Tab-separated table of C-alpha atoms in Angstrom:
chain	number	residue	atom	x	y	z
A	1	UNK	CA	0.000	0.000	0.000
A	2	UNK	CA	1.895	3.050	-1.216
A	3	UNK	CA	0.326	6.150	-0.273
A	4	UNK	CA	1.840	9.625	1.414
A	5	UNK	CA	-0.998	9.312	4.438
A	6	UNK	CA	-0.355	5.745	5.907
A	7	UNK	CA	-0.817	6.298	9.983
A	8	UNK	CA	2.954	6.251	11.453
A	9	UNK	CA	2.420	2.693	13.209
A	10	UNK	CA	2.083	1.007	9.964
A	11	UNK	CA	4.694	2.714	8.501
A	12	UNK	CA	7.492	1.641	11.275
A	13	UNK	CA	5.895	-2.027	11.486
A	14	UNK	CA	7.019	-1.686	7.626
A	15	UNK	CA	10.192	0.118	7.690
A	16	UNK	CA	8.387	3.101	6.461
A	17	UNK	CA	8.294	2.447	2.501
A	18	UNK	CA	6.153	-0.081	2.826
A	19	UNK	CA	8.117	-2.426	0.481
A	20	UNK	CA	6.877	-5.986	2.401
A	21	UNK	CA	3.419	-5.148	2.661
A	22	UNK	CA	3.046	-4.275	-1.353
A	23	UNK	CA	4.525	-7.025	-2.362
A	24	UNK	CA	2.725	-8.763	-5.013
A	25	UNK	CA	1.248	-12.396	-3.311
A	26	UNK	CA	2.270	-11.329	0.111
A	27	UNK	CA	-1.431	-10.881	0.864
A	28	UNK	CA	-1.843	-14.766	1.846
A	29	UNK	CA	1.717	-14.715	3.913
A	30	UNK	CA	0.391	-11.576	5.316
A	31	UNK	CA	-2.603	-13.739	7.248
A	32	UNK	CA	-0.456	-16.388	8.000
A	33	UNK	CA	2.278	-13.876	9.958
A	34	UNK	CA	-1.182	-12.609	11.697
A	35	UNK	CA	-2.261	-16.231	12.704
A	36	UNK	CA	1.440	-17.083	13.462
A	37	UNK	CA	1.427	-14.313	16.068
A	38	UNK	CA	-2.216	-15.184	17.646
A	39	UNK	CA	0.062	-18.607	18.368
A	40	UNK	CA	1.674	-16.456	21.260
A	41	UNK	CA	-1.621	-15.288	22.922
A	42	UNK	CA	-2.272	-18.663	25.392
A	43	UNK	CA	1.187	-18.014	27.008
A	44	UNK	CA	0.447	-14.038	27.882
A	45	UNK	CA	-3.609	-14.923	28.269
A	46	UNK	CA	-3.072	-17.840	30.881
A	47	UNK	CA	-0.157	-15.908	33.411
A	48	UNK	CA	-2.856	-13.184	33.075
A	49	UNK	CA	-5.776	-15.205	34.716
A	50	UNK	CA	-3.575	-15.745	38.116
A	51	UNK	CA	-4.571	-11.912	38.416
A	52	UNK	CA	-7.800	-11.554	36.519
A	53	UNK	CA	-11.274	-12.801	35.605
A	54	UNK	CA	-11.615	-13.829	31.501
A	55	UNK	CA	-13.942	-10.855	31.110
A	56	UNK	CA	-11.241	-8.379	32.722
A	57	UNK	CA	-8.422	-9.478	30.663
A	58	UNK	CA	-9.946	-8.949	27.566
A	59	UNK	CA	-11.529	-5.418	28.224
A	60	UNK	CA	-8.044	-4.177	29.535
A	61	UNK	CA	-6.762	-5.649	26.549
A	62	UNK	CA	-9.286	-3.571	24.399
A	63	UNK	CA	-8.884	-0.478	25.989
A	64	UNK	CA	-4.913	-0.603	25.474
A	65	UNK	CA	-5.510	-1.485	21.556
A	66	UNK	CA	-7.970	1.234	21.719
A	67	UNK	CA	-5.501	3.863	22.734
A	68	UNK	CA	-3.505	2.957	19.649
A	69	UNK	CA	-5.771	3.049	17.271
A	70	UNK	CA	-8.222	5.275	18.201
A	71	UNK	CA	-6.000	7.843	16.184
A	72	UNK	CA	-6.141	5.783	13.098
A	73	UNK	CA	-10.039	5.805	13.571
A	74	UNK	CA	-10.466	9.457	14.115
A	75	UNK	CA	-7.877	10.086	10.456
A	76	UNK	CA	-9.658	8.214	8.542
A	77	UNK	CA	-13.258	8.663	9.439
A	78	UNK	CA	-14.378	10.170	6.283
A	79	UNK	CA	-14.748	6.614	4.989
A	80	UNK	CA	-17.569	5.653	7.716
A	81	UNK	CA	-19.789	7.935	5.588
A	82	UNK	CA	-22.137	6.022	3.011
A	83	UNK	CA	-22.301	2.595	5.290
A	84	UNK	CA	-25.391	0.433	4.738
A	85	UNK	CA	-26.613	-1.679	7.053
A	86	UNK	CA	-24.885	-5.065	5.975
A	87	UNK	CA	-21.846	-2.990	6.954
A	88	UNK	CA	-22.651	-2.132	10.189
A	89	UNK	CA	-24.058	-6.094	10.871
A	90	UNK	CA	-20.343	-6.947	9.512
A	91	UNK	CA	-18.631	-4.703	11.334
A	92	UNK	CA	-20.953	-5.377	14.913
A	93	UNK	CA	-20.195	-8.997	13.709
A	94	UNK	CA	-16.455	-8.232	13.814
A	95	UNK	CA	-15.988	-6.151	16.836
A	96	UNK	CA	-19.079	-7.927	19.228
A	97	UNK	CA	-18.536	-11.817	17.839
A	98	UNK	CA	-15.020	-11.982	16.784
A	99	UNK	CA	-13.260	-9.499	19.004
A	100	UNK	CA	-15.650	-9.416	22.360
A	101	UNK	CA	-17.009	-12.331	22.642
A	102	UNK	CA	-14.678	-15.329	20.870
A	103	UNK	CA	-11.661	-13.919	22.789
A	104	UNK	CA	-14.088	-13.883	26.121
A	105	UNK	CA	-14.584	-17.522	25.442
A	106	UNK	CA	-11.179	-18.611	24.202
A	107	UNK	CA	-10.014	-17.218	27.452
A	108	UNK	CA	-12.853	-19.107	28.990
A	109	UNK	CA	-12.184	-22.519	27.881
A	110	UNK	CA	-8.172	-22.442	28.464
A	111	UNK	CA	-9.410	-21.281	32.456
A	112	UNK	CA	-12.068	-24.459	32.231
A	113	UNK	CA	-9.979	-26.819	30.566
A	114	UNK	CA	-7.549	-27.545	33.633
A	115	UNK	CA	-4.505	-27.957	32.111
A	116	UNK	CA	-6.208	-29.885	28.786
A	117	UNK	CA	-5.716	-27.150	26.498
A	118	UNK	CA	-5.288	-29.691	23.896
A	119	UNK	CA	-8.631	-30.397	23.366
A	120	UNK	CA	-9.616	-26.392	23.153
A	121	UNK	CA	-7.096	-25.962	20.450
A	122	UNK	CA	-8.208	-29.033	18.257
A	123	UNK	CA	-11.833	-27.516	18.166
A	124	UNK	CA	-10.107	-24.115	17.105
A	125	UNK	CA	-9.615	-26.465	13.509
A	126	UNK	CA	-12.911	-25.927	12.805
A	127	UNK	CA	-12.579	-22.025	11.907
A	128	UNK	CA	-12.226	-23.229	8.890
A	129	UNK	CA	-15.816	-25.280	8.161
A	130	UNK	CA	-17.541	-22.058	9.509
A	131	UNK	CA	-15.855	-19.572	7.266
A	132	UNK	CA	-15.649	-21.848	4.341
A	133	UNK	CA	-19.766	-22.232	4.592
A	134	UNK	CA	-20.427	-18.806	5.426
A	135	UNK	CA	-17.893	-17.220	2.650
A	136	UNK	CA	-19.707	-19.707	-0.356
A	137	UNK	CA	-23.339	-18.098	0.905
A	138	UNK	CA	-22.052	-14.523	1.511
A	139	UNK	CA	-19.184	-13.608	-0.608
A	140	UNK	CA	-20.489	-16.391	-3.654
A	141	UNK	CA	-16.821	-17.404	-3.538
A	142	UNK	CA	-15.600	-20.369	-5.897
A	143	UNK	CA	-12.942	-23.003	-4.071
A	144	UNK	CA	-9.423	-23.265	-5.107
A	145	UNK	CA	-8.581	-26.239	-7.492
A	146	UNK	CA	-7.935	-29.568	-5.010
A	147	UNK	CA	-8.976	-27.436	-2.082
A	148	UNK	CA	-10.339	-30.498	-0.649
A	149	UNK	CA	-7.574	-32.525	-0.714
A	150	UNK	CA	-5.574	-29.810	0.245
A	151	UNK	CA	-7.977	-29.049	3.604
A	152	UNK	CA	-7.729	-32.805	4.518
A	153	UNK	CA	-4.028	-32.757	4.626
A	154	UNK	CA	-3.594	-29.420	6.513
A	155	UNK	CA	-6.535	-30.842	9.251
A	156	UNK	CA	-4.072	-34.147	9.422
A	157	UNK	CA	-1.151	-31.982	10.131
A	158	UNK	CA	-2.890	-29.422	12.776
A	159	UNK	CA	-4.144	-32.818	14.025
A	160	UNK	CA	-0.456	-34.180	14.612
A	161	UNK	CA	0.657	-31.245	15.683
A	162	UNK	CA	-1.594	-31.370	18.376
A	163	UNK	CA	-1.701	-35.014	19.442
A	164	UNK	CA	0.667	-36.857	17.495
A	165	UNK	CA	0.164	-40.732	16.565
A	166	UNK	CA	-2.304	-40.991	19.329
A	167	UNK	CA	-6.546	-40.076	20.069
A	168	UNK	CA	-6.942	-37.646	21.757
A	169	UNK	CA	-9.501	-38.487	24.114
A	170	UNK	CA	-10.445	-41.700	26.450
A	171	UNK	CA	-14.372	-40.777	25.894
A	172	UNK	CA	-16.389	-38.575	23.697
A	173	UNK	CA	-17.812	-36.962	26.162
A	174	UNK	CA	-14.812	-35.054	27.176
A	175	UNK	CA	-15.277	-32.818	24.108
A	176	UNK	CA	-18.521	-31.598	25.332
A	177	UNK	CA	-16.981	-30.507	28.457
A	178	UNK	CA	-18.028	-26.515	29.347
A	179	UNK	CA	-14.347	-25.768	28.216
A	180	UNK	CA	-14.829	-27.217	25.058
A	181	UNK	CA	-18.384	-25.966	24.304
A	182	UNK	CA	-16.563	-22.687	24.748
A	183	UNK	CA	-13.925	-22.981	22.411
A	184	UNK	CA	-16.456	-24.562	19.420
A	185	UNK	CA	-18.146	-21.395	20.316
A	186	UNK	CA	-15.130	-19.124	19.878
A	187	UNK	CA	-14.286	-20.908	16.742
A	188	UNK	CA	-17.302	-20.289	14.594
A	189	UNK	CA	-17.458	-16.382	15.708
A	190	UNK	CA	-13.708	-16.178	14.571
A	191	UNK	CA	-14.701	-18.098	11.526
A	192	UNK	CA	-17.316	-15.697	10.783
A	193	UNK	CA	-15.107	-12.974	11.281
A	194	UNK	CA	-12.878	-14.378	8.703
A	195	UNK	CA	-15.535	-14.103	6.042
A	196	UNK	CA	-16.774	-10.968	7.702
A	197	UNK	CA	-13.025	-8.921	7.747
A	198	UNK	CA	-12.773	-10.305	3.622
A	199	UNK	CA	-16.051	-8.216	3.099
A	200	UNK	CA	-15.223	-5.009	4.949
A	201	UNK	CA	-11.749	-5.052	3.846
A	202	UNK	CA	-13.630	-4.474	0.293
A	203	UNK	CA	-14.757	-0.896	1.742
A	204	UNK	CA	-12.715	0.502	4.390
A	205	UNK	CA	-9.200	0.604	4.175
A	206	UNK	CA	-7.721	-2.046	6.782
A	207	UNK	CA	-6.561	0.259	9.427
A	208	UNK	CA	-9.865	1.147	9.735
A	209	UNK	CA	-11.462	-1.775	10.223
A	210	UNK	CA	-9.081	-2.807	12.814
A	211	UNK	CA	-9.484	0.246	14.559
A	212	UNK	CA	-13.429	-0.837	14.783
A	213	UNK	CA	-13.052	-4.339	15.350
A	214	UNK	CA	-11.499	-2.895	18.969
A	215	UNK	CA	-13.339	-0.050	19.565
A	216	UNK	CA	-16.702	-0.702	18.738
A	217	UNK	CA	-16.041	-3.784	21.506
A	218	UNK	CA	-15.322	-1.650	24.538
A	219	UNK	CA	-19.517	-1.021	25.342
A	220	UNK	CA	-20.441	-4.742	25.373
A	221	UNK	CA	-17.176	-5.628	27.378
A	222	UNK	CA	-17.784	-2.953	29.452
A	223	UNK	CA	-21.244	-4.047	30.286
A	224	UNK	CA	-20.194	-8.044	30.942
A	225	UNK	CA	-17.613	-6.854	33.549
A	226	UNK	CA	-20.007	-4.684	35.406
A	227	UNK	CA	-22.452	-7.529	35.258
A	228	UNK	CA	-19.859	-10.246	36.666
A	229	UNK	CA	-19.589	-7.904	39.077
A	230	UNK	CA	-16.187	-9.559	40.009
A	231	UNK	CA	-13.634	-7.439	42.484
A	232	UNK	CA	-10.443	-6.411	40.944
A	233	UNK	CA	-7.577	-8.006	42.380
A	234	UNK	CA	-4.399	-7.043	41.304
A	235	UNK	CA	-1.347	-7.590	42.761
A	236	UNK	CA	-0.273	-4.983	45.662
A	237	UNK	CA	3.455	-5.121	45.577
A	238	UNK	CA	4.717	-2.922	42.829
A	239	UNK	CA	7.164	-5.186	40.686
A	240	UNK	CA	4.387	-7.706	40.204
A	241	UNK	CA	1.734	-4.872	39.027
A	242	UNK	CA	4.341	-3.722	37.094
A	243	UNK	CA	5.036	-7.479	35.373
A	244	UNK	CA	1.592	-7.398	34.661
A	245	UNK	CA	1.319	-4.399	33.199
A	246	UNK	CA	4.055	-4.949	30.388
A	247	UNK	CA	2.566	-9.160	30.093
A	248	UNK	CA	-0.991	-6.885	29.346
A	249	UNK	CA	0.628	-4.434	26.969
A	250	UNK	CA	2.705	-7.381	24.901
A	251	UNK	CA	-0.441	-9.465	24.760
A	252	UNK	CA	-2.538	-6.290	23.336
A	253	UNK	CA	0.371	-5.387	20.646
A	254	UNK	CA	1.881	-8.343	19.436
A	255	UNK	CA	-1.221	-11.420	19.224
A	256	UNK	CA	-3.607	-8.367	19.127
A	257	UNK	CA	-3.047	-5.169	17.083
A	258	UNK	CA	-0.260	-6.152	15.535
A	259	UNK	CA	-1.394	-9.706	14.200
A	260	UNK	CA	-4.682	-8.085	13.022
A	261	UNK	CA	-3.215	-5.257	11.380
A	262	UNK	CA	-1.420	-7.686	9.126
A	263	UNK	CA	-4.346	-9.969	8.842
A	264	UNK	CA	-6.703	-7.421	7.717
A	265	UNK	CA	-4.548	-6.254	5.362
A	266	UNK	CA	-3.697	-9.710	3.689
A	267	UNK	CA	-7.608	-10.085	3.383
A	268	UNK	CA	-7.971	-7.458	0.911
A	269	UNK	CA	-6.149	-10.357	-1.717
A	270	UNK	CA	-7.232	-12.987	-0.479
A	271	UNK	CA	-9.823	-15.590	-0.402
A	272	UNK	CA	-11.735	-15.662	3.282
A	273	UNK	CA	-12.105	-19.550	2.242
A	274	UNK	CA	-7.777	-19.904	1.493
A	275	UNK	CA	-7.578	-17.593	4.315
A	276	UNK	CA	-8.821	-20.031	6.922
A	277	UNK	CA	-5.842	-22.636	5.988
A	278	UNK	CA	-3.348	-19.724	6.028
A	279	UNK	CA	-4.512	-19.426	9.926
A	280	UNK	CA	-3.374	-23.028	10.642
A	281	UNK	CA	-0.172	-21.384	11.285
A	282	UNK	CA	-1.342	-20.929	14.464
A	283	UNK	CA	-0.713	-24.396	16.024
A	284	UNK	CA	2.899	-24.845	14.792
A	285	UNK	CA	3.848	-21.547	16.592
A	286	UNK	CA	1.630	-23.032	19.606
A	287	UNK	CA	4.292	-26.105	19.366
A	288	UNK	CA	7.341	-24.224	19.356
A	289	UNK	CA	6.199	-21.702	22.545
A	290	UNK	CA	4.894	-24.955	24.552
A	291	UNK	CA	8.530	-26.053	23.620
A	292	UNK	CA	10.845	-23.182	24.290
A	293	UNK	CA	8.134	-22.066	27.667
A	294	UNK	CA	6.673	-25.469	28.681
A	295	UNK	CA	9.802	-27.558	28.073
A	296	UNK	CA	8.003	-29.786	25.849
A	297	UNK	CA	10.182	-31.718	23.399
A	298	UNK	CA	9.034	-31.087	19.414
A	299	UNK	CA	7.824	-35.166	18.493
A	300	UNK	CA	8.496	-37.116	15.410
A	301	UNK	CA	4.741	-36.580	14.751
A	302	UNK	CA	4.776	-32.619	14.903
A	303	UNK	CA	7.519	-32.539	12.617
A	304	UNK	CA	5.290	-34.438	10.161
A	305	UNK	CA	2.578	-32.283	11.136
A	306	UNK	CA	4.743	-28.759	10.344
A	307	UNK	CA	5.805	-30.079	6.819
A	308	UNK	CA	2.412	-30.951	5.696
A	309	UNK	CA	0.482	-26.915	6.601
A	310	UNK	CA	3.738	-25.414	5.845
A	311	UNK	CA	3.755	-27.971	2.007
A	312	UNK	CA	-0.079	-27.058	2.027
A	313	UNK	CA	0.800	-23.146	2.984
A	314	UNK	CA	3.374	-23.286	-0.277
A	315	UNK	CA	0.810	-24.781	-2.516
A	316	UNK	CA	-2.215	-22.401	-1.923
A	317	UNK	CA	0.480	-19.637	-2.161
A	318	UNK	CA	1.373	-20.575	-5.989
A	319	UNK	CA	-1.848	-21.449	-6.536
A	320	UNK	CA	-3.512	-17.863	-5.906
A	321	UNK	CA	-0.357	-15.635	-7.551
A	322	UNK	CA	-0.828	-17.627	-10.290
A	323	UNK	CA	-4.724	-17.555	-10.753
A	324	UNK	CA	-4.968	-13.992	-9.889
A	325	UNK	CA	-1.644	-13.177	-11.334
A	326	UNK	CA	1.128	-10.880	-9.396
A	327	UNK	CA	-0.087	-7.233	-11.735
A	328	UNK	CA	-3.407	-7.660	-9.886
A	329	UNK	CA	-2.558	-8.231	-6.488
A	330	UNK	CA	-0.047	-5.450	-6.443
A	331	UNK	CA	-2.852	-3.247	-7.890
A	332	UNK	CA	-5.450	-4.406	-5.128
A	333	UNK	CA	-2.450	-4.044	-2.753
A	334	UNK	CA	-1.791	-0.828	-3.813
């Protein structure tokens, strides 16, 4: 995106030319940085709740991204004028579904899962089968060639990733445990925010709609806190409200603004349907921070499991520069 009036956070996060960010076909590596990033969120999100309730994390969280981008908002509010209503559903769909409430119950279901926060990030793979379904009925958008095949093999992989050569579970009925209710939940409002984000992206410039995706949150978070009506209780000694202070501020910025600024703006080339398997970055960078933090050894079977997304990743990748062709996507870039 080369223009003289790109807000100065963008423009640092890009070296200030902007050279990454235009480049033709980065659009789909774009989302997949974005996902790669949300990988990180579990580590700040679970130190948090030895301080907080689920609902206070995430409006603190909101009201630091809002800070940042309320700026961004106020520049470029010209283009809120001329919004229909199947904007403003999007956009409440966005901000309400896919910023409020999915990262309410994400945080939710890694606090109920005691300890089994495998099982919360397997139902996470089904972002996809939401925003695939919702993207053919909303957007009228045509698969990729062998995008079924493709799918299959990137679900195996996310699926070794997470549990290797082995099930999963003992019983069925441990995936309809409240934890797990919670994440299914969380995954079809971020799959619908996928599809959602692809058609907003078509009107307002991405900045934008990440600026509303926060900030048009902050009145329904605001009112589930009150009504939890849960004390505050943060630490008293000044080092540890200062430790979580910066692990607040880190989670906002790096698995928040900054993963959705570079989401949003690989949407505006891509597919929401090719987007969703760009996302199953996620889990490989949830591998290597349970193995760097947690101290657990990378498997035989995750290996498999990163070469056949990142194989799958590569494929899509071709697939779309070449369909589309690399003069159009530095034009829609542009």
């Amino acid at each position: 995106m080369k223009t003289a009036n790109r807000n100065d956070f963008t423009q640092a996060s890009t070296g200030g030319n902007g050279s990454f960010f235009s480049r033709a076909g980065s659009g789909f590596w774009l989302i997949v940085l974005g996902a790669a990033l949300w990988g990180v969120d579990p580590l700040f999100r679970i130190l948090l709740l030895e301080s907080m309730t689920s609902s206070q994390i995430v409006l603190l969280e909101h009201v630091v991204i809002a800070l940042f981008v309320a700026p961004i908002l106020w520049k470029n509010r010209s283009e809120l004028k001329g919004l229909g209503l199947r904007h403003v559903g999007a956009l409440l769909f966005i901000s309400w579904g896919g910023s409020a409430l999915a990262t309410l119950m994400f945080t939710l279901a890694l606090q109920y899962a005691g300890g089994a926060f495998n099982t919360v990030l397997l139902l996470q793979k089904l972002q996809p089968l939401f925003a695939i379904i919702l993207a053919h009925f909303m957007l009228k958008e045509s698969l990729p060639r062998r995008f079924g095949p493709l799918f299959l093999v990137a679900l195996a992989g996310t699926y070794l990733l997470t549990f290797g050569f082995t099930f999963p579970v003992g019983h069925a009925g441990e995936f309809f445990q409240m934890g797990s209710l919670l994440a299914l939940g969380a995954a079809a409002l971020w799959g619908g925010s996928t599809v959602m984000g692809r058609f907003m992206v078509g009107k307002l410039k991405y900045e934008t709609v990440t600026s509303l995706r926060f900030i048009l949150a902050l009145p329904l978070l605001l009112a589930i806190t009150a009504g939890e009506g849960a004390a505050w209780a943060l630490p008293a000694g000044g080092i540890a409200l200062t430790l979580v202070g910066v692990n607040l501020l880190l989670q906002a910025l790096l698995p928040g603004l900054l993963s959705l600024l570079a989401y949003y703006k690989g949407l505006k080339t891509t597919k929401a349907s090719v987007a969703t398997l760009a996302e199953l970055s996620f889990p490989m960078v949830g591998v290597l921070i349970n193995w760097l933090y947690g101290g657990e050894v990378v498997t035989a079977a995750q290996i498999v499991g990163f070469i056949l997304i990142w194989s799958v990743l590569f494929v899509i990748s071709r697939q779309q520069t070449k369909e589309i062709g690399p003069s159009q996507l530095s034009q829609q870039a542009a």
